[in-house]
GROMACS .gro file of C-alpha atoms in nm:
model
  446
    1MET     CA    1   5.132  -5.529  -1.468
    2SER     CA    2   4.744  -5.529  -1.441
    3ASN     CA    3   4.550  -5.465  -1.772
    4ILE     CA    4   4.587  -5.093  -1.783
    5LEU     CA    5   4.357  -4.977  -2.070
    6ILE     CA    6   4.387  -4.705  -2.314
    7ASP     CA    7   4.102  -4.602  -2.574
    8VAL     CA    8   4.174  -4.698  -2.935
    9CYS     CA    9   3.957  -4.663  -3.258
   10PHE     CA   10   3.897  -4.963  -3.445
   11LYS     CA   11   3.671  -4.942  -3.745
   12ASN     CA   12   3.530  -4.612  -3.627
   13ASN     CA   13   3.436  -4.724  -3.299
   14THR     CA   14   3.627  -4.669  -2.952
   15ILE     CA   15   3.729  -4.991  -2.789
   16LYS     CA   16   3.978  -5.038  -2.482
   17MET     CA   17   4.282  -5.221  -2.517
   18ASP     CA   18   4.575  -5.326  -2.293
   19ILE     CA   19   4.841  -5.044  -2.311
   20GLU     CA   20   5.136  -5.319  -2.370
   21ARG     CA   21   4.931  -5.476  -2.657
   22VAL     CA   22   4.896  -5.119  -2.818
   23LEU     CA   23   5.259  -5.083  -2.763
   24LEU     CA   24   5.355  -5.392  -2.933
   25TYR     CA   25   5.118  -5.277  -3.243
   26GLU     CA   26   5.304  -4.914  -3.243
   27LEU     CA   27   5.629  -5.103  -3.252
   28LEU     CA   28   5.535  -5.337  -3.525
   29LYS     CA   29   5.443  -5.039  -3.750
   30LEU     CA   30   5.779  -4.917  -3.737
   31SER     CA   31   5.874  -5.211  -3.932
   32LEU     CA   32   6.212  -5.274  -3.785
   33ASP     CA   33   6.402  -5.596  -3.859
   34THR     CA   34   6.457  -5.666  -3.501
   35ASN     CA   35   6.747  -5.920  -3.575
   36ASP     CA   36   6.948  -5.646  -3.671
   37TYR     CA   37   6.930  -5.462  -3.339
   38GLU     CA   38   7.051  -5.546  -3.001
   39ILE     CA   39   6.788  -5.622  -2.730
   40GLU     CA   40   6.866  -5.306  -2.518
   41VAL     CA   41   6.791  -5.071  -2.840
   42LEU     CA   42   6.472  -5.248  -2.855
   43LYS     CA   43   6.408  -5.180  -2.497
   44ALA     CA   44   6.492  -4.823  -2.545
   45PHE     CA   45   6.223  -4.805  -2.823
   46ALA     CA   46   5.971  -4.991  -2.582
   47VAL     CA   47   6.014  -4.746  -2.312
   48LEU     CA   48   6.000  -4.425  -2.516
   49LYS     CA   49   5.687  -4.541  -2.714
   50ARG     CA   50   5.510  -4.645  -2.381
   51SER     CA   51   5.595  -4.319  -2.226
   52TYR     CA   52   5.376  -4.158  -2.522
   53LEU     CA   53   5.114  -4.415  -2.502
   54SER     CA   54   5.095  -4.328  -2.112
   55GLY     CA   55   4.954  -3.983  -2.215
   56TYR     CA   56   4.617  -4.197  -2.326
   57ILE     CA   57   4.609  -4.318  -1.980
   58LYS     CA   58   4.309  -4.116  -1.877
   59ASN     CA   59   4.323  -4.174  -1.504
   60SER     CA   60   4.694  -4.066  -1.475
   61ARG     CA   61   4.836  -3.721  -1.433
   62TYR     CA   62   5.013  -3.751  -1.774
   63CYS     CA   63   4.668  -3.772  -1.960
   64PHE     CA   64   4.637  -3.571  -2.290
   65LYS     CA   65   4.314  -3.369  -2.301
   66ASN     CA   66   4.079  -3.419  -2.589
   67LYS     CA   67   4.329  -3.646  -2.769
   68LYS     CA   68   4.148  -3.882  -3.002
   69PRO     CA   69   4.234  -4.253  -2.971
   70ILE     CA   70   4.493  -4.408  -3.163
   71VAL     CA   71   4.376  -4.575  -3.467
   72ILE     CA   72   4.416  -4.958  -3.502
   73ASP     CA   73   4.375  -5.104  -3.806
   74ASP     CA   74   4.388  -5.484  -3.714
   75LEU     CA   75   4.302  -5.658  -3.398
   76ASN     CA   76   4.497  -5.993  -3.481
   77PHE     CA   77   4.842  -5.879  -3.507
   78GLU     CA   78   5.130  -6.098  -3.405
   79VAL     CA   79   5.500  -6.104  -3.411
   80GLU     CA   80   5.695  -6.428  -3.464
   81ASP     CA   81   6.029  -6.383  -3.335
   82GLY     CA   82   5.940  -6.257  -3.008
   83LEU     CA   83   6.214  -5.988  -2.973
   84LEU     CA   84   5.973  -5.715  -2.954
   85LYS     CA   85   5.762  -5.891  -2.696
   86LYS     CA   86   6.079  -5.953  -2.485
   87ALA     CA   87   6.169  -5.596  -2.480
   88ILE     CA   88   5.807  -5.498  -2.373
   89ASN     CA   89   5.806  -5.742  -2.131
   90GLU     CA   90   6.156  -5.686  -1.958
   91THR     CA   91   6.063  -5.317  -1.960
   92GLU     CA   92   5.712  -5.364  -1.804
   93GLY     CA   93   5.549  -5.033  -1.688
   94ILE     CA   94   5.842  -4.837  -1.728
   95ILE     CA   95   5.807  -4.490  -1.898
   96ALA     CA   96   6.050  -4.205  -1.949
   97LEU     CA   97   5.956  -3.847  -1.842
   98TYR     CA   98   6.107  -3.490  -1.900
   99LYS     CA   99   6.009  -3.269  -1.600
  100ASP     CA  100   5.717  -3.489  -1.507
  101SER     CA  101   5.567  -3.493  -1.870
  102THR     CA  102   5.591  -3.779  -2.128
  103VAL     CA  103   5.829  -3.812  -2.407
  104ASP     CA  104   5.788  -3.962  -2.750
  105LEU     CA  105   6.013  -4.181  -2.956
  106TYR     CA  106   6.226  -3.996  -3.235
  107TYR     CA  107   6.503  -4.195  -3.403
  108THR     CA  108   6.726  -4.180  -3.731
  109GLU     CA  109   6.887  -4.456  -3.907
  110CYS     CA  110   7.232  -4.303  -3.854
  111CYS     CA  111   7.322  -3.939  -3.749
  112GLY     CA  112   7.673  -3.941  -3.889
  113GLY     CA  113   7.820  -3.809  -3.611
  114GLY     CA  114   7.560  -3.569  -3.484
  115THR     CA  115   7.183  -3.543  -3.389
  116SER     CA  116   6.972  -3.239  -3.451
  117ASN     CA  117   6.781  -2.976  -3.249
  118SER     CA  118   6.424  -3.018  -3.293
  119GLU     CA  119   6.349  -2.694  -3.404
  120ASP     CA  120   6.585  -2.724  -3.692
  121VAL     CA  121   6.378  -3.049  -3.817
  122LEU     CA  122   6.021  -3.005  -3.688
  123GLY     CA  123   6.005  -2.591  -3.665
  124TYR     CA  124   5.959  -2.607  -3.304
  125GLN     CA  125   6.137  -2.664  -2.974
  126ILE     CA  126   6.123  -3.009  -2.787
  127ASN     CA  127   6.349  -2.952  -2.477
  128TYR     CA  128   6.444  -3.335  -2.444
  129LEU     CA  129   6.545  -3.327  -2.817
  130ARG     CA  130   6.884  -3.136  -2.801
  131LYS     CA  131   7.172  -3.175  -3.036
  132VAL     CA  132   7.393  -3.446  -2.952
  133LEU     CA  133   7.757  -3.514  -3.086
  134CYS     CA  134   7.748  -3.891  -3.145
  135HIS     CA  135   8.057  -4.082  -3.092
  136PHE     CA  136   7.906  -4.432  -3.147
  137CYS     CA  137   7.813  -4.414  -3.522
  138ASN     CA  138   8.030  -4.364  -3.820
  139ASP     CA  139   8.027  -4.085  -4.057
  140ASN     CA  140   7.987  -4.284  -4.377
  141TYR     CA  141   7.829  -4.114  -4.666
  142SER     CA  142   7.634  -4.181  -4.978
  143LYS     CA  143   7.643  -4.012  -5.302
  144ARG     CA  144   7.381  -3.960  -5.564
  145ILE     CA  145   7.350  -3.784  -5.916
  146VAL     CA  146   7.016  -3.621  -5.956
  147ASP     CA  147   6.862  -3.513  -6.282
  148ALA     CA  148   6.796  -3.149  -6.244
  149GLU     CA  149   6.537  -3.123  -6.530
  150SER     CA  150   6.324  -3.387  -6.325
  151ILE     CA  151   6.361  -3.179  -6.002
  152ALA     CA  152   6.257  -2.872  -6.199
  153LYS     CA  153   5.929  -3.069  -6.310
  154LYS     CA  154   5.838  -3.160  -5.974
  155LEU     CA  155   5.862  -2.811  -5.866
  156ASP     CA  156   5.677  -2.675  -6.157
  157LYS     CA  157   5.995  -2.479  -6.261
  158ASN     CA  158   6.178  -2.430  -6.598
  159LEU     CA  159   6.553  -2.460  -6.642
  160ASN     CA  160   6.731  -2.189  -6.831
  161TYR     CA  161   7.055  -2.155  -7.012
  162LYS     CA  162   7.293  -1.912  -6.833
  163GLU     CA  163   7.597  -1.719  -6.926
  164GLU     CA  164   7.783  -1.876  -6.630
  165LEU     CA  165   7.756  -2.163  -6.411
  166GLY     CA  166   7.822  -2.082  -6.045
  167ASN     CA  167   8.194  -2.142  -5.928
  168ILE     CA  168   8.245  -2.401  -6.227
  169ILE     CA  169   8.243  -2.171  -6.519
  170LYS     CA  170   8.296  -1.786  -6.424
  171LYS     CA  171   8.414  -1.467  -6.547
  172VAL     CA  172   8.302  -1.498  -6.902
  173LEU     CA  173   8.382  -1.238  -7.147
  174ARG     CA  174   8.183  -1.233  -7.455
  175ASP     CA  175   8.188  -1.014  -7.769
  176ASP     CA  176   7.859  -0.833  -7.886
  177THR     CA  177   7.756  -1.151  -8.073
  178GLY     CA  178   7.772  -1.355  -7.757
  179ARG     CA  179   8.097  -1.557  -7.840
  180ILE     CA  180   8.326  -1.647  -7.576
  181ILE     CA  181   8.648  -1.435  -7.560
  182ARG     CA  182   8.805  -1.563  -7.238
  183LEU     CA  183   8.663  -1.728  -6.912
  184ASN     CA  184   8.749  -1.918  -6.587
  185VAL     CA  185   8.685  -2.290  -6.571
  186MET     CA  186   8.725  -2.434  -6.206
  187GLY     CA  187   8.972  -2.157  -6.144
  188LYS     CA  188   9.190  -2.168  -6.457
  189ASP     CA  189   9.190  -1.899  -6.693
  190MET     CA  190   9.146  -1.969  -7.066
  191ASP     CA  191   9.066  -1.848  -7.394
  192ALA     CA  192   8.792  -1.971  -7.653
  193GLU     CA  193   9.022  -2.202  -7.812
  194GLU     CA  194   9.110  -2.388  -7.520
  195PHE     CA  195   8.760  -2.365  -7.404
  196ILE     CA  196   8.644  -2.556  -7.730
  197LYS     CA  197   8.925  -2.831  -7.675
  198LEU     CA  198   8.847  -2.882  -7.321
  199PHE     CA  199   8.492  -2.939  -7.357
  200GLU     CA  200   8.497  -3.067  -7.702
  201VAL     CA  201   8.247  -2.853  -7.854
  202GLU     CA  202   8.189  -2.706  -8.210
  203GLY     CA  203   8.212  -2.351  -8.111
  204SER     CA  204   8.259  -2.062  -7.871
  205ARG     CA  205   7.906  -1.886  -7.874
  206ALA     CA  206   7.832  -2.119  -7.590
  207TYR     CA  207   7.575  -2.102  -7.277
  208PHE     CA  208   7.537  -2.340  -6.982
  209LEU     CA  209   7.254  -2.544  -6.832
  210GLU     CA  210   7.273  -2.725  -6.484
  211GLN     CA  211   7.156  -3.085  -6.577
  212ASN     CA  212   7.271  -3.283  -6.282
  213ILE     CA  213   7.301  -3.233  -5.914
  214ALA     CA  214   7.543  -3.443  -5.722
  215ILE     CA  215   7.448  -3.497  -5.370
  216LYS     CA  216   7.667  -3.605  -5.078
  217VAL     CA  217   7.471  -3.741  -4.784
  218VAL     CA  218   7.636  -3.821  -4.444
  219GLY     CA  219   7.439  -4.066  -4.243
  220LYS     CA  220   7.052  -4.162  -4.297
  221GLY     CA  221   6.758  -3.978  -4.185
  222LEU     CA  222   6.689  -3.642  -4.029
  223GLY     CA  223   6.912  -3.687  -3.741
  224LEU     CA  224   6.635  -3.641  -3.470
  225GLY     CA  225   6.635  -3.831  -3.156
  226ILE     CA  226   6.811  -4.185  -3.120
  227CYS     CA  227   7.091  -4.274  -3.385
  228LEU     CA  228   7.009  -4.645  -3.451
  229GLU     CA  229   7.334  -4.727  -3.542
  230GLY     CA  230   7.494  -4.533  -3.239
  231ALA     CA  231   7.260  -4.688  -3.015
  232ASN     CA  232   7.332  -5.039  -3.146
  233ASN     CA  233   7.689  -5.011  -3.105
  234MET     CA  234   7.627  -4.882  -2.769
  235ALA     CA  235   7.442  -5.183  -2.680
  236LYS     CA  236   7.733  -5.409  -2.814
  237LYS     CA  237   7.967  -5.237  -2.581
  238GLY     CA  238   7.767  -5.320  -2.269
  239TYR     CA  239   7.536  -4.999  -2.235
  240GLY     CA  240   7.176  -5.036  -2.118
  241TYR     CA  241   6.851  -4.912  -2.261
  242LYS     CA  242   6.875  -4.624  -1.993
  243ASP     CA  243   7.200  -4.521  -2.095
  244ILE     CA  244   7.126  -4.532  -2.486
  245ILE     CA  245   6.788  -4.303  -2.411
  246ASN     CA  246   7.017  -4.059  -2.157
  247TYR     CA  247   7.286  -4.050  -2.431
  248TYR     CA  248   7.059  -3.917  -2.705
  249TYR     CA  249   6.779  -3.757  -2.474
  250THR     CA  250   6.819  -3.473  -2.238
  251GLY     CA  251   6.695  -3.447  -1.894
  252ILE     CA  252   6.524  -3.781  -1.895
  253GLU     CA  253   6.390  -3.950  -1.554
  254TYR     CA  254   6.205  -4.266  -1.517
  255GLU     CA  255   5.887  -4.403  -1.353
  256LYS     CA  256   5.719  -4.735  -1.337
  257LEU     CA  257   5.333  -4.718  -1.404
  258CYS     CA  258   5.143  -4.785  -1.067
  259ASP     CA  259   4.853  -5.011  -1.204
  260ASP     CA  260   4.684  -5.040  -0.840
  261GLU     CA  261   4.620  -4.664  -0.837
  262ILE     CA  262   4.535  -4.626  -1.195
  263LEU     CA  263   4.282  -4.920  -1.198
  264ASN     CA  264   4.122  -4.882  -0.858
  265SER     CA  265   4.129  -4.513  -0.769
  266LEU     CA  266   4.025  -4.182  -0.881
  267LYS     CA  267   4.273  -4.004  -0.662
  268GLY     CA  268   4.385  -3.697  -0.805
  269ARG     CA  269   4.057  -3.665  -0.998
  270LYS     CA  270   3.871  -3.340  -0.941
  271ILE     CA  271   3.501  -3.325  -1.048
  272VAL     CA  272   3.254  -3.056  -1.016
  273ILE     CA  273   2.889  -3.179  -0.999
  274ASP     CA  274   2.653  -2.894  -1.086
  275PRO     CA  275   2.282  -2.960  -0.967
  276GLY     CA  276   2.083  -2.737  -1.183
  277HIS     CA  277   1.861  -2.474  -1.054
  278GLY     CA  278   1.807  -2.413  -0.678
  279GLY     CA  279   1.596  -2.150  -0.448
  280GLU     CA  280   1.345  -1.952  -0.627
  281ASP     CA  281   1.443  -2.137  -0.960
  282LYS     CA  282   1.232  -2.448  -0.913
  283GLY     CA  283   1.311  -2.562  -1.288
  284ASN     CA  284   1.049  -2.817  -1.420
  285GLU     CA  285   0.781  -3.006  -1.227
  286VAL     CA  286   0.581  -3.327  -1.225
  287ASN     CA  287   0.322  -3.425  -0.994
  288GLY     CA  288   0.441  -3.199  -0.709
  289ILE     CA  289   0.821  -3.305  -0.774
  290LEU     CA  290   1.043  -3.013  -0.855
  291GLU     CA  291   1.331  -3.041  -1.060
  292LYS     CA  292   1.579  -2.853  -0.827
  293ASP     CA  293   1.523  -3.124  -0.559
  294VAL     CA  294   1.570  -3.407  -0.802
  295ASN     CA  295   1.897  -3.262  -0.914
  296LEU     CA  296   2.046  -3.201  -0.594
  297ILE     CA  297   1.937  -3.544  -0.441
  298ILE     CA  298   2.107  -3.707  -0.762
  299SER     CA  299   2.435  -3.487  -0.748
  300LYS     CA  300   2.464  -3.572  -0.385
  301TYR     CA  301   2.437  -3.949  -0.442
  302ILE     CA  302   2.704  -3.909  -0.722
  303LYS     CA  303   2.927  -3.711  -0.485
  304GLU     CA  304   2.910  -3.983  -0.225
  305MET     CA  305   3.013  -4.239  -0.485
  306LEU     CA  306   3.300  -4.061  -0.642
  307GLU     CA  307   3.428  -3.983  -0.312
  308LYS     CA  308   3.457  -4.339  -0.217
  309ARG     CA  309   3.695  -4.388  -0.498
  310ASP     CA  310   3.897  -4.100  -0.372
  311ALA     CA  311   3.778  -3.837  -0.618
  312ASN     CA  312   3.804  -3.475  -0.496
  313VAL     CA  313   3.421  -3.367  -0.562
  314ILE     CA  314   3.295  -3.012  -0.547
  315LEU     CA  315   2.914  -2.938  -0.558
  316THR     CA  316   2.801  -2.580  -0.663
  317ARG     CA  317   2.524  -2.596  -0.437
  318ASP     CA  318   2.434  -2.859  -0.139
  319THR     CA  319   2.141  -2.700  -0.040
  320ASP     CA  320   1.825  -2.538  -0.164
  321LYS     CA  321   1.937  -2.209  -0.265
  322ASP     CA  322   1.976  -2.004  -0.584
  323VAL     CA  323   2.322  -2.000  -0.747
  324PRO     CA  324   2.357  -1.781  -1.069
  325LEU     CA  325   2.499  -1.928  -1.364
  326SER     CA  326   2.799  -1.671  -1.318
  327GLU     CA  327   2.873  -1.796  -0.982
  328ARG     CA  328   2.849  -2.155  -1.100
  329VAL     CA  329   3.066  -2.061  -1.381
  330ARG     CA  330   3.312  -1.905  -1.135
  331ILE     CA  331   3.318  -2.212  -0.917
  332ILE     CA  332   3.416  -2.425  -1.212
  333ASN     CA  333   3.673  -2.221  -1.357
  334ASN     CA  334   3.856  -2.154  -1.008
  335VAL     CA  335   3.861  -2.530  -0.915
  336ARG     CA  336   3.978  -2.633  -1.273
  337PRO     CA  337   3.843  -2.969  -1.246
  338ASP     CA  338   3.907  -3.276  -1.473
  339PHE     CA  339   3.516  -3.247  -1.551
  340TYR     CA  340   3.209  -3.055  -1.432
  341ILE     CA  341   2.881  -3.246  -1.490
  342SER     CA  342   2.570  -3.044  -1.468
  343ILE     CA  343   2.261  -3.234  -1.349
  344HIS     CA  344   1.924  -3.143  -1.510
  345GLN     CA  345   1.574  -3.284  -1.611
  346ASN     CA  346   1.416  -3.200  -1.937
  347SER     CA  347   1.070  -3.091  -2.050
  348PHE     CA  348   0.887  -3.068  -2.370
  349PHE     CA  349   0.549  -2.953  -2.459
  350LEU     CA  350   0.470  -3.291  -2.656
  351LYS     CA  351   0.422  -3.571  -2.397
  352GLY     CA  352   0.563  -3.850  -2.624
  353VAL     CA  353   0.884  -3.702  -2.590
  354ASN     CA  354   1.108  -3.929  -2.325
  355GLY     CA  355   1.471  -4.003  -2.279
  356VAL     CA  356   1.816  -3.896  -2.173
  357GLU     CA  357   2.055  -3.650  -2.361
  358ALA     CA  358   2.355  -3.477  -2.307
  359TYR     CA  359   2.500  -3.123  -2.420
  360CYS     CA  360   2.874  -3.042  -2.469
  361PHE     CA  361   3.006  -2.714  -2.622
  362SER     CA  362   3.127  -2.844  -2.971
  363GLU     CA  363   3.233  -3.164  -3.181
  364ASN     CA  364   3.593  -3.059  -3.089
  365ASP     CA  365   3.536  -3.146  -2.715
  366TYR     CA  366   3.608  -3.482  -2.746
  367ASP     CA  367   3.620  -3.607  -2.396
  368SER     CA  368   3.317  -3.447  -2.303
  369LYS     CA  369   3.129  -3.579  -2.607
  370TYR     CA  370   3.272  -3.948  -2.502
  371LEU     CA  371   3.187  -3.901  -2.146
  372GLY     CA  372   2.804  -3.769  -2.243
  373ASP     CA  373   2.775  -4.069  -2.475
  374LEU     CA  374   2.864  -4.316  -2.201
  375ILE     CA  375   2.619  -4.145  -1.933
  376CYS     CA  376   2.338  -4.151  -2.188
  377GLY     CA  377   2.392  -4.497  -2.293
  378SER     CA  378   2.403  -4.611  -1.912
  379ILE     CA  379   2.098  -4.408  -1.811
  380SER     CA  380   1.901  -4.560  -2.099
  381LYS     CA  381   1.991  -4.901  -2.006
  382GLU     CA  382   1.957  -4.895  -1.645
  383VAL     CA  383   1.670  -4.667  -1.603
  384GLY     CA  384   1.476  -4.782  -1.945
  385THR     CA  385   1.433  -4.485  -2.134
  386VAL     CA  386   1.529  -4.368  -2.491
  387LYS     CA  387   1.883  -4.291  -2.558
  388ARG     CA  388   1.878  -3.948  -2.729
  389GLY     CA  389   2.246  -3.905  -2.737
  390VAL     CA  390   2.494  -3.624  -2.735
  391ARG     CA  391   2.410  -3.284  -2.877
  392PHE     CA  392   2.587  -2.960  -2.899
  393GLY     CA  393   2.481  -2.645  -2.766
  394ASN     CA  394   2.592  -2.283  -2.705
  395TYR     CA  395   2.472  -2.285  -2.323
  396TYR     CA  396   2.634  -2.014  -2.081
  397ILE     CA  397   2.787  -2.304  -1.867
  398LEU     CA  398   2.933  -2.471  -2.168
  399ARG     CA  399   3.053  -2.158  -2.328
  400GLU     CA  400   3.213  -1.969  -2.030
  401ALA     CA  401   3.344  -2.279  -1.839
  402LYS     CA  402   3.709  -2.334  -1.938
  403VAL     CA  403   3.739  -2.708  -1.872
  404ASN     CA  404   3.571  -3.026  -2.007
  405GLY     CA  405   3.204  -3.051  -1.926
  406VAL     CA  406   2.848  -3.207  -1.987
  407ILE     CA  407   2.503  -3.083  -1.935
  408VAL     CA  408   2.294  -3.415  -1.843
  409GLU     CA  409   1.917  -3.414  -1.902
  410CYS     CA  410   1.843  -3.718  -1.722
  411LEU     CA  411   1.475  -3.767  -1.817
  412TYR     CA  412   1.186  -3.584  -1.939
  413MET     CA  413   0.960  -3.482  -1.667
  414SER     CA  414   0.686  -3.397  -1.912
  415GLY     CA  415   0.725  -3.737  -2.075
  416ASP     CA  416   0.439  -3.984  -2.058
  417ARG     CA  417   0.695  -4.278  -1.952
  418ASP     CA  418   0.964  -4.081  -1.800
  419SER     CA  419   0.741  -3.909  -1.559
  420MET     CA  420   0.662  -4.241  -1.401
  421LYS     CA  421   1.034  -4.268  -1.304
  422TYR     CA  422   1.078  -3.994  -1.051
  423ASN     CA  423   1.140  -4.182  -0.734
  424ASN     CA  424   1.426  -4.245  -0.512
  425GLU     CA  425   1.542  -4.573  -0.652
  426ASN     CA  426   1.557  -4.412  -0.993
  427TYR     CA  427   1.757  -4.119  -0.852
  428LEU     CA  428   2.015  -4.358  -0.699
  429ILE     CA  429   2.034  -4.562  -1.035
  430ILE     CA  430   2.082  -4.256  -1.229
  431ALA     CA  431   2.355  -4.138  -1.016
  432LYS     CA  432   2.532  -4.477  -1.029
  433CYS     CA  433   2.513  -4.447  -1.422
  434VAL     CA  434   2.688  -4.116  -1.395
  435TYR     CA  435   2.952  -4.249  -1.151
  436GLU     CA  436   3.020  -4.572  -1.337
  437SER     CA  437   3.039  -4.379  -1.660
  438LEU     CA  438   3.317  -4.165  -1.494
  439CYS     CA  439   3.488  -4.470  -1.388
  440ASN     CA  440   3.462  -4.630  -1.752
  441PHE     CA  441   3.591  -4.307  -1.902
  442TYR     CA  442   3.892  -4.339  -1.682
  443ASN     CA  443   3.927  -4.694  -1.699
  444VAL     CA  444   3.888  -4.742  -1.337
  445ILE     CA  445   3.707  -5.065  -1.194
  446PRO     CA  446   3.380  -4.916  -1.035
   0.00000   0.00000   0.00000
């Protein structure tokens, strides 16, 4: 498989990394002793975790919107025994899906004979995590005596002496001084004298405190997803990784990532390009050049380039006509694109202000902020202007459009340096910068 890249965060910087290498990193973080497990179990883990990571492939139908990159702490991680690499290589590109959506890896060390429904553990329902009666692990249990007083301290509670003690000591009859007359101990009725002899205490004016809690635990873990012990026993009996996944997960299908489609095409991507102003609304002006015309020229160039990569591109206007903001928003919300990009030219009363800047609605709009930064960086470098960066604004189109989008202020028509750059050569360069930034965002080869 070719290098399918996803964005990761390393030292607060977004970098691109091959998905299979990120998969190795994520599996290493589980700290499994791989020598304890059959290769088919490790393959099942690789497929399930790769499935989750495929949601970070921006040029795929599985992509998570506005998901922050996975954090990588070390770029020089390796594994010596090679078993995880073997599991990854032998399942290369294979992902697990539930109703055409990616799944994630959930596992427990030993379910003790039955896994859990997700809502009983996580508090919400995941349809592929349904309770399974496991016939491949044992019901071994562990016992532990816990000091009740230490638990009470952790919970900031106090333990108090009681007149009875649950089902162990009950039906306690006392006189008016509090001395025991009769009581029932574990189902046996007895008088005060028998009580004193049985418990070897000095008197019958007694009260009770639960100091220890005995806990019997069947299995290990929360019982969610794959039972490691059961999966290992399945593998020893000849079951493959798909059998293991299908046993513990409900309704799973499999697919292989298509690297050619992901790396070389924007097929399936819908992009709205919005040439700002138009008609009677001329926008800004420099040396007889109107902003509305510049925006349309650049937008048409962008459309042409994106369509060569099989993207579906819609212009909010393709002629010199007035399109109200409300109509532009209506088009965007009807089309529901992956992105809209509104092309503009800036102006300011100080001629010394030059540069490219982008606007998105809020800091939480991670994808728009990232794309805006890519566009600003590219235009700054290729056209030779100041990178003023991404800002946040409560503009109508940003506020009312229900999908990811950016306003790009390509240059300052009023700027003493930018004003000299308004020519067809630079319009083409700006369009190419926007196009290549979109390709870069989706990790597609321009």
